[in-house]
Tab-separated table of C-alpha atoms in Angstrom:
chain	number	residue	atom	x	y	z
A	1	UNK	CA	-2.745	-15.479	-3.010
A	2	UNK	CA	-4.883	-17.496	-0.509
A	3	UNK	CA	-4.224	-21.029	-2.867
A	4	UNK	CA	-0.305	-20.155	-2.887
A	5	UNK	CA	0.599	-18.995	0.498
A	6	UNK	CA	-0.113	-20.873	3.901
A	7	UNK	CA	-2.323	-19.156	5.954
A	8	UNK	CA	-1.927	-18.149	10.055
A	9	UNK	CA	-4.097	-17.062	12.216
A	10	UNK	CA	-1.065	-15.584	14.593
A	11	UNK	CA	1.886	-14.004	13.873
A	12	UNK	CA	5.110	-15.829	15.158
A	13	UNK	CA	5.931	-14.178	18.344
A	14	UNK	CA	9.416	-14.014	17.492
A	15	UNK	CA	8.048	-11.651	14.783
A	16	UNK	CA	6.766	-9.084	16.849
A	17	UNK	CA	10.179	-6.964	17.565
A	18	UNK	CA	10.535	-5.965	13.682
A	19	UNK	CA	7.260	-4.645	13.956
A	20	UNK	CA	8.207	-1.915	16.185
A	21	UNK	CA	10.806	-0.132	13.851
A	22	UNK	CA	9.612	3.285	13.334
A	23	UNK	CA	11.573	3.227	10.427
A	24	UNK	CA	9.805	0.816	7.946
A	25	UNK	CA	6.748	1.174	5.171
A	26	UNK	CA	3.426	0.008	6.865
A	27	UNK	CA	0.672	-0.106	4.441
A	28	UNK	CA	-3.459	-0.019	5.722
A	29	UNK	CA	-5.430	-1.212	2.768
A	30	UNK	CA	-9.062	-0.368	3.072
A	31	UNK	CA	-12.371	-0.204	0.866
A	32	UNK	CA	-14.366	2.834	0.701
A	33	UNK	CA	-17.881	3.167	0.442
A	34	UNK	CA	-17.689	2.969	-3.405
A	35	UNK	CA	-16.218	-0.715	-3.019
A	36	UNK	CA	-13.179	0.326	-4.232
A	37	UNK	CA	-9.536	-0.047	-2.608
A	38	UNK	CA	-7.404	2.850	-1.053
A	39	UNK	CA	-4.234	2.463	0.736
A	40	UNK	CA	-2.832	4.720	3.172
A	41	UNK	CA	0.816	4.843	4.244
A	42	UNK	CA	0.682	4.525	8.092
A	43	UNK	CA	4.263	3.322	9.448
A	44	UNK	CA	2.962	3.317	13.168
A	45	UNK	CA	1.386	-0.041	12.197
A	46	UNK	CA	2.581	-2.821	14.657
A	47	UNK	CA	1.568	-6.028	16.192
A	48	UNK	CA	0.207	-5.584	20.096
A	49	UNK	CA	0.105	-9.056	20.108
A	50	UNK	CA	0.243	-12.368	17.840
A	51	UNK	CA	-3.056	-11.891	17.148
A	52	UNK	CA	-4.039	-8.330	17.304
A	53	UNK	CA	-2.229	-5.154	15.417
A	54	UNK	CA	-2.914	-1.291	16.262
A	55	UNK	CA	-1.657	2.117	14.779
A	56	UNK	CA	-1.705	5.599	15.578
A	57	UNK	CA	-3.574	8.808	14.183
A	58	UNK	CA	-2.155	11.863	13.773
A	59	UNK	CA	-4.116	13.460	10.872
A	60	UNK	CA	-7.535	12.529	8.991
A	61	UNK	CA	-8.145	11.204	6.139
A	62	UNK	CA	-10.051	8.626	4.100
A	63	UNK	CA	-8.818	5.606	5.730
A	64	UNK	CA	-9.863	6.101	9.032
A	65	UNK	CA	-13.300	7.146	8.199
A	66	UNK	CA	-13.836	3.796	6.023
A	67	UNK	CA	-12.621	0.836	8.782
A	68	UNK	CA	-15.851	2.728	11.007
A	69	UNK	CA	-17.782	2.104	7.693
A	70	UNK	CA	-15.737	-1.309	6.547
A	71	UNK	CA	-14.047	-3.052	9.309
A	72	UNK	CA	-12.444	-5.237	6.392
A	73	UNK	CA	-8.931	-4.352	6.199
A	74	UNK	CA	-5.443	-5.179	4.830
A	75	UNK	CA	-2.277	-4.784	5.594
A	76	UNK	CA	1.737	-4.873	4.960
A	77	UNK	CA	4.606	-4.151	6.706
A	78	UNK	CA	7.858	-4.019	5.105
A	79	UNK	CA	11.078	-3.218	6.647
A	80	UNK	CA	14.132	-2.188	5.620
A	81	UNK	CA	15.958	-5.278	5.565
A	82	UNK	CA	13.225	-6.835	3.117
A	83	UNK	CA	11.109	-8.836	5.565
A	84	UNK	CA	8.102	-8.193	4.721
A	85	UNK	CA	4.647	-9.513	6.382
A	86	UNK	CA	0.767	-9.099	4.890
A	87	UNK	CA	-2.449	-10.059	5.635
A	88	UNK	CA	-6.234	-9.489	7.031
A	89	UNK	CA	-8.086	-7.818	10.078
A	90	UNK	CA	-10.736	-6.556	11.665
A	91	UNK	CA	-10.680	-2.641	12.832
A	92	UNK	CA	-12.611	-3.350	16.149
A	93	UNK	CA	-12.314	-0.034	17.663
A	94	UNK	CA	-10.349	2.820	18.930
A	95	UNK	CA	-8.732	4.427	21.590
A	96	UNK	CA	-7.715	8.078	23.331
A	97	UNK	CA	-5.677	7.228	26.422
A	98	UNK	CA	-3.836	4.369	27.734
A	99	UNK	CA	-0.766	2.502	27.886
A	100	UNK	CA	-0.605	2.394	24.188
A	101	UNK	CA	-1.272	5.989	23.489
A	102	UNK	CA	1.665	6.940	26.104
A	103	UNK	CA	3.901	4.672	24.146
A	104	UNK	CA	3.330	5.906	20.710
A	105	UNK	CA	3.611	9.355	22.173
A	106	UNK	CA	6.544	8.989	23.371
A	107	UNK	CA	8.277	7.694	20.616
A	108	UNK	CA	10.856	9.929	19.134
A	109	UNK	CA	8.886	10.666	16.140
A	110	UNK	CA	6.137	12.189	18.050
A	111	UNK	CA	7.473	12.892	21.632
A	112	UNK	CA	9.677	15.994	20.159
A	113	UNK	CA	7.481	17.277	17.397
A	114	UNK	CA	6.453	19.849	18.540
A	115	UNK	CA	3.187	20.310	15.835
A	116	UNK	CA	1.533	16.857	16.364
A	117	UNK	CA	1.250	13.656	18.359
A	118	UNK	CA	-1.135	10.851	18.068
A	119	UNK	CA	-4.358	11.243	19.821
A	120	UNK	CA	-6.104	8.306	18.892
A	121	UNK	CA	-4.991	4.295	18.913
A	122	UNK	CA	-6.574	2.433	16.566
A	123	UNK	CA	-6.852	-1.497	17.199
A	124	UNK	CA	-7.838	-4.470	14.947
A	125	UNK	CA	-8.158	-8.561	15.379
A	126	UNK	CA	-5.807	-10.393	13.026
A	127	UNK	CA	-7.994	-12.593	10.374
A	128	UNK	CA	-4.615	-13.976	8.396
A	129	UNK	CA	-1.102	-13.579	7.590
A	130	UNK	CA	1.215	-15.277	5.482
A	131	UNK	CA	4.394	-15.814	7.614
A	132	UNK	CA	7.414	-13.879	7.282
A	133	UNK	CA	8.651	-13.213	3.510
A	134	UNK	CA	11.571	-12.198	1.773
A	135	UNK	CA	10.928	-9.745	-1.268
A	136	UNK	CA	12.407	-12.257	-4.768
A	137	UNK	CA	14.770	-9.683	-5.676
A	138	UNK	CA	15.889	-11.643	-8.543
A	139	UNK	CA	12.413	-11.529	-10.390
A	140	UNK	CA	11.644	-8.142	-9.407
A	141	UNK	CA	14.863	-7.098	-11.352
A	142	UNK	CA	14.059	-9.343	-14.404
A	143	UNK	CA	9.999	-8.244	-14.327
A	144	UNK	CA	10.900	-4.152	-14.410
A	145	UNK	CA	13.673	-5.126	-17.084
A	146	UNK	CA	10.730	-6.736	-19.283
A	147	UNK	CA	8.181	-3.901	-18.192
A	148	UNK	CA	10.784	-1.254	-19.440
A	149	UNK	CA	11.321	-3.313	-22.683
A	150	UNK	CA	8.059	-3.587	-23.444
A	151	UNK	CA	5.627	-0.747	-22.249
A	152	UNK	CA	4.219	1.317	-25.088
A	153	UNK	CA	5.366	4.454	-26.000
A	154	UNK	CA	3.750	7.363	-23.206
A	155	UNK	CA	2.786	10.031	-25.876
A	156	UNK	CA	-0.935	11.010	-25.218
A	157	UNK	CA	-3.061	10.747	-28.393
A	158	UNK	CA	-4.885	13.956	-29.919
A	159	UNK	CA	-7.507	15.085	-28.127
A	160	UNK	CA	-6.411	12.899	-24.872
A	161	UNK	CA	-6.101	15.102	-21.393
A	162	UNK	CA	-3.338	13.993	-19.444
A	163	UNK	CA	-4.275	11.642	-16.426
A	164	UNK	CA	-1.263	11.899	-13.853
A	165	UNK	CA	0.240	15.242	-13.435
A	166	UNK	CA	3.921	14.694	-14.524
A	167	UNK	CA	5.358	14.503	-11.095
A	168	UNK	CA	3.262	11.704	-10.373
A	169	UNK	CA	4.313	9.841	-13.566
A	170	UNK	CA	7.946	10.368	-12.742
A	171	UNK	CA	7.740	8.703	-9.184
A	172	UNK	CA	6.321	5.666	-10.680
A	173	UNK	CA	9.696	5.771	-13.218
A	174	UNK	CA	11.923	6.298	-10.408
A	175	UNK	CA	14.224	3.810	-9.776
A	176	UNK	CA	13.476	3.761	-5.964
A	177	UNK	CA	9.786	3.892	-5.873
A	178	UNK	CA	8.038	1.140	-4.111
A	179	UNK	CA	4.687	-0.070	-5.769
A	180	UNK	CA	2.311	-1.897	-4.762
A	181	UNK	CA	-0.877	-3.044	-6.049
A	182	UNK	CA	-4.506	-3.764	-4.037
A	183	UNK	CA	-7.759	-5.399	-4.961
A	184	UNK	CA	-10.723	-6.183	-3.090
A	185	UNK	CA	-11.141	-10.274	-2.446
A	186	UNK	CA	-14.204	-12.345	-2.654
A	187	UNK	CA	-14.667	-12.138	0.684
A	188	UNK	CA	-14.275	-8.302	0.956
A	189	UNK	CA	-10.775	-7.584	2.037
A	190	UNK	CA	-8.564	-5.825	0.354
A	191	UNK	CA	-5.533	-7.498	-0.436
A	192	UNK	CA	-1.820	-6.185	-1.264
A	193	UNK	CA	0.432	-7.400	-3.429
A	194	UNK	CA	3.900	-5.819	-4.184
A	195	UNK	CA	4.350	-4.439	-7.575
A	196	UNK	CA	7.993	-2.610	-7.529
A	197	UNK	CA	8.354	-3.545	-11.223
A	198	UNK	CA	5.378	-1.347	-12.071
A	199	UNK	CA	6.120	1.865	-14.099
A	200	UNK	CA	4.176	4.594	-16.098
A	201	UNK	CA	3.790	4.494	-20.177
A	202	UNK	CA	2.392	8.081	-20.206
A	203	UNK	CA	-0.087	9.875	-17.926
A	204	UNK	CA	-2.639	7.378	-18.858
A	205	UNK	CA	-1.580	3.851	-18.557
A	206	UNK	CA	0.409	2.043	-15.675
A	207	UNK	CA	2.641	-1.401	-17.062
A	208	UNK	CA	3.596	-4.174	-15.333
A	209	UNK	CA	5.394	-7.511	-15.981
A	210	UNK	CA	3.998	-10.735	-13.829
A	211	UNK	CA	7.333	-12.308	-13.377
A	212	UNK	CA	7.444	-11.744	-10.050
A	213	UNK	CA	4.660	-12.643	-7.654
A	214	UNK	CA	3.141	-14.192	-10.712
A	215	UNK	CA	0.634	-16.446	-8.822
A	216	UNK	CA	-1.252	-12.976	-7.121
A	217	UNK	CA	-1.173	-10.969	-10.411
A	218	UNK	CA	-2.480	-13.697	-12.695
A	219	UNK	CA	-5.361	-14.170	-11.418
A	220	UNK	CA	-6.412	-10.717	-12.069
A	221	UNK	CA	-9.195	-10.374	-14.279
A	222	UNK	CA	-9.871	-7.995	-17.000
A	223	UNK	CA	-11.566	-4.917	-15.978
A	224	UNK	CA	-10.951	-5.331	-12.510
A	225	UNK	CA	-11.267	-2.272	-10.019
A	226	UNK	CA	-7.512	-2.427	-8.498
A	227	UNK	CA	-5.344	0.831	-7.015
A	228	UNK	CA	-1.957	0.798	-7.355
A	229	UNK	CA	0.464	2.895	-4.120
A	230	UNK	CA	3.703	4.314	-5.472
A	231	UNK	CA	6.108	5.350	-2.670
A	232	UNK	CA	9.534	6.708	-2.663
A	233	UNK	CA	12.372	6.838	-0.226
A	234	UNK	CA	12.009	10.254	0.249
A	235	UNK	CA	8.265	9.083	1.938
A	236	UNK	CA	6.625	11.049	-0.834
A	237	UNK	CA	3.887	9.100	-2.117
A	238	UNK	CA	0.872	8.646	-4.908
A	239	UNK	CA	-2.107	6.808	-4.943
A	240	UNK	CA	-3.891	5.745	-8.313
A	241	UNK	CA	-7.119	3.779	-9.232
A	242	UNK	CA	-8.180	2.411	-12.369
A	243	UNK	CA	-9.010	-0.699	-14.157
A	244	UNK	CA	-7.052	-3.694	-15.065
A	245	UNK	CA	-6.965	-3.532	-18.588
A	246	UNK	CA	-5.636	-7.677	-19.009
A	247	UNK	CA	-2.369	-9.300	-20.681
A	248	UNK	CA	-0.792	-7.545	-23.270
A	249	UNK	CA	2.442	-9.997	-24.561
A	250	UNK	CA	4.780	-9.474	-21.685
A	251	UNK	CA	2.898	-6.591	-19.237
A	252	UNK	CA	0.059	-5.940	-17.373
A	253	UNK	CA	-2.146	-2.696	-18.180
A	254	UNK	CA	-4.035	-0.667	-16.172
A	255	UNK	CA	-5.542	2.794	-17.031
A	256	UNK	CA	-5.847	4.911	-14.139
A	257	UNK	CA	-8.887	7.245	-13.423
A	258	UNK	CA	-8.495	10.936	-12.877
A	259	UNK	CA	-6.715	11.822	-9.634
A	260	UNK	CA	-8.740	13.645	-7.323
A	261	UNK	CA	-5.711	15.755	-5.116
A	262	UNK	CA	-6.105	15.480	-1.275
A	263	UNK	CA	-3.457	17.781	1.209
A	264	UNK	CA	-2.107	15.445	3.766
A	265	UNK	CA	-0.644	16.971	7.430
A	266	UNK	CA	3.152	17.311	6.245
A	267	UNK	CA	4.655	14.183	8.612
A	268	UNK	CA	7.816	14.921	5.995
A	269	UNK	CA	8.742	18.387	4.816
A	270	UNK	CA	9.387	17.159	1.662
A	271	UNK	CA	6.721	15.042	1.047
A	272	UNK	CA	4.696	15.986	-2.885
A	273	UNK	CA	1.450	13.956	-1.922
A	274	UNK	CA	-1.293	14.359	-4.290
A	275	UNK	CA	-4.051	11.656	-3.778
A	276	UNK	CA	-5.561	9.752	-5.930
């Protein structure tokens, strides 16, 4: 990705207005103390200026632990007109009061819910970004067409424990699920790429065609750590790690390791959200 996008060290301030849609998918990509990639779904995610970004906290979890550990971060912000925007920061540090913490309060997500608000603002210096993007829809429709055609049959072999639980396989065959895929740089961010063409062949192996965004996922190398975030439109979500597992005629492999399940505050009542 950094060879085939141009790189800014601002956002363009005409940007900053889609940012603040609470409706959108804002992805934190971080790297845990394993050196391995996790992504969180955090939709408070906007730009405070063109060159810094903050989001809210309403819950704990992994994330927020490792940017105090890993300042290294990435990011992605999709809304729901398919502009999307990704890139690198810097967590620097955090906040519990202020002008910020009003305004995310009193948002209508959090300024009637009467369970939780945010209570801490989290803040971080923009490293890169790519410019505003449109998703390809075209080659996202022709790579899941050649995924489907040719992923491997899903039946587990004898003697082979099942990997995702079968809810978790069936989000990454829905037709609306949102993938996307993250890998830690040479430089120690992680970096997201979107993967909606990605689907499950069995509990044990994740497919995906490089048709689209071709130039990211071909430089993958085999045996790669990489995790892959499936997300519905329902918000219900499902995180998976594993190794890239290299070109096999028209997909991408990856074997996923065994989930390790992780109860999230419910921000949506209907949100299934093991975590792996």
């Amino acid at each position: 990705m950094e060879h085939a996008m141009k790189k800014n060290t601002a956002f363009d301030p005409q940007d900053l207005v889609h940012f603040e849609a609470e409706a959108k998918v804002g992805l934190l990509a971080t790297v845990g103390p394993d050196s391995l990639p996790h992504v969180t779904l955090i939709s408070s995610i906007r730009a405070k200026t063109p060159t810094r970004l903050m989001w809210g906290q309403f819950s704990e979890g992994r994330s927020k632990r490792h940017v105090k550990q890993n300042p290294r971060t990435g990011f992605l912000i999709l809304t729901m007109d398919k502009r999307m925007w990704r890139g690198k920061a810097l967590w620097t540090h955090e906040a519990h009061e202020g002008e910020d913490f009003e305004t995310y309060n009193d948002s209508p997500m959090f300024r009637y819910n009467a369970y939780f608000g945010i209570h801490t603002v989290h803040y971080m210096d923009l490293v890169e970004t790519y410019g505003r993007k449109g998703l390809p829809m075209t080659r996202i429709v022709l790579s899941s067409l050649l995924t489907k055609l040719a992923k491997p049959g899903g039946a587990a072999r004898p003697g082979e424990e099942r990997i995702l639980k079968p809810w978790a396989e069936g989000l990454f065959n829905r037709l609306d699920a949102l993938c996307f895929l993250c890998r830690v740089d040479r430089e120690g961010f992680p970096v997201l790429t979107p993967l909606i063409q990605c689907q499950a062949a069995g509990s044990r192996q994740l497919v995906f065609s490089p048709m689209a965004y071709g130039e990211e996922l071909g430089g993958l190398e085999e045996g790669r750590d990489v995790a892959v975030f499936g997300l519905t439109m329902d918000m219900e979500d499902v995180l998976v790690r594993g190794k890239f597992n290299g070109f096999r005629a028209f997909s991408l492999f990856l074997h996923p390791a065994p989930p390790l399940p992780v109860l999230r505050a419910p921000l949506f009542p209907r949100n299934k959200n093991p975590r792996f």
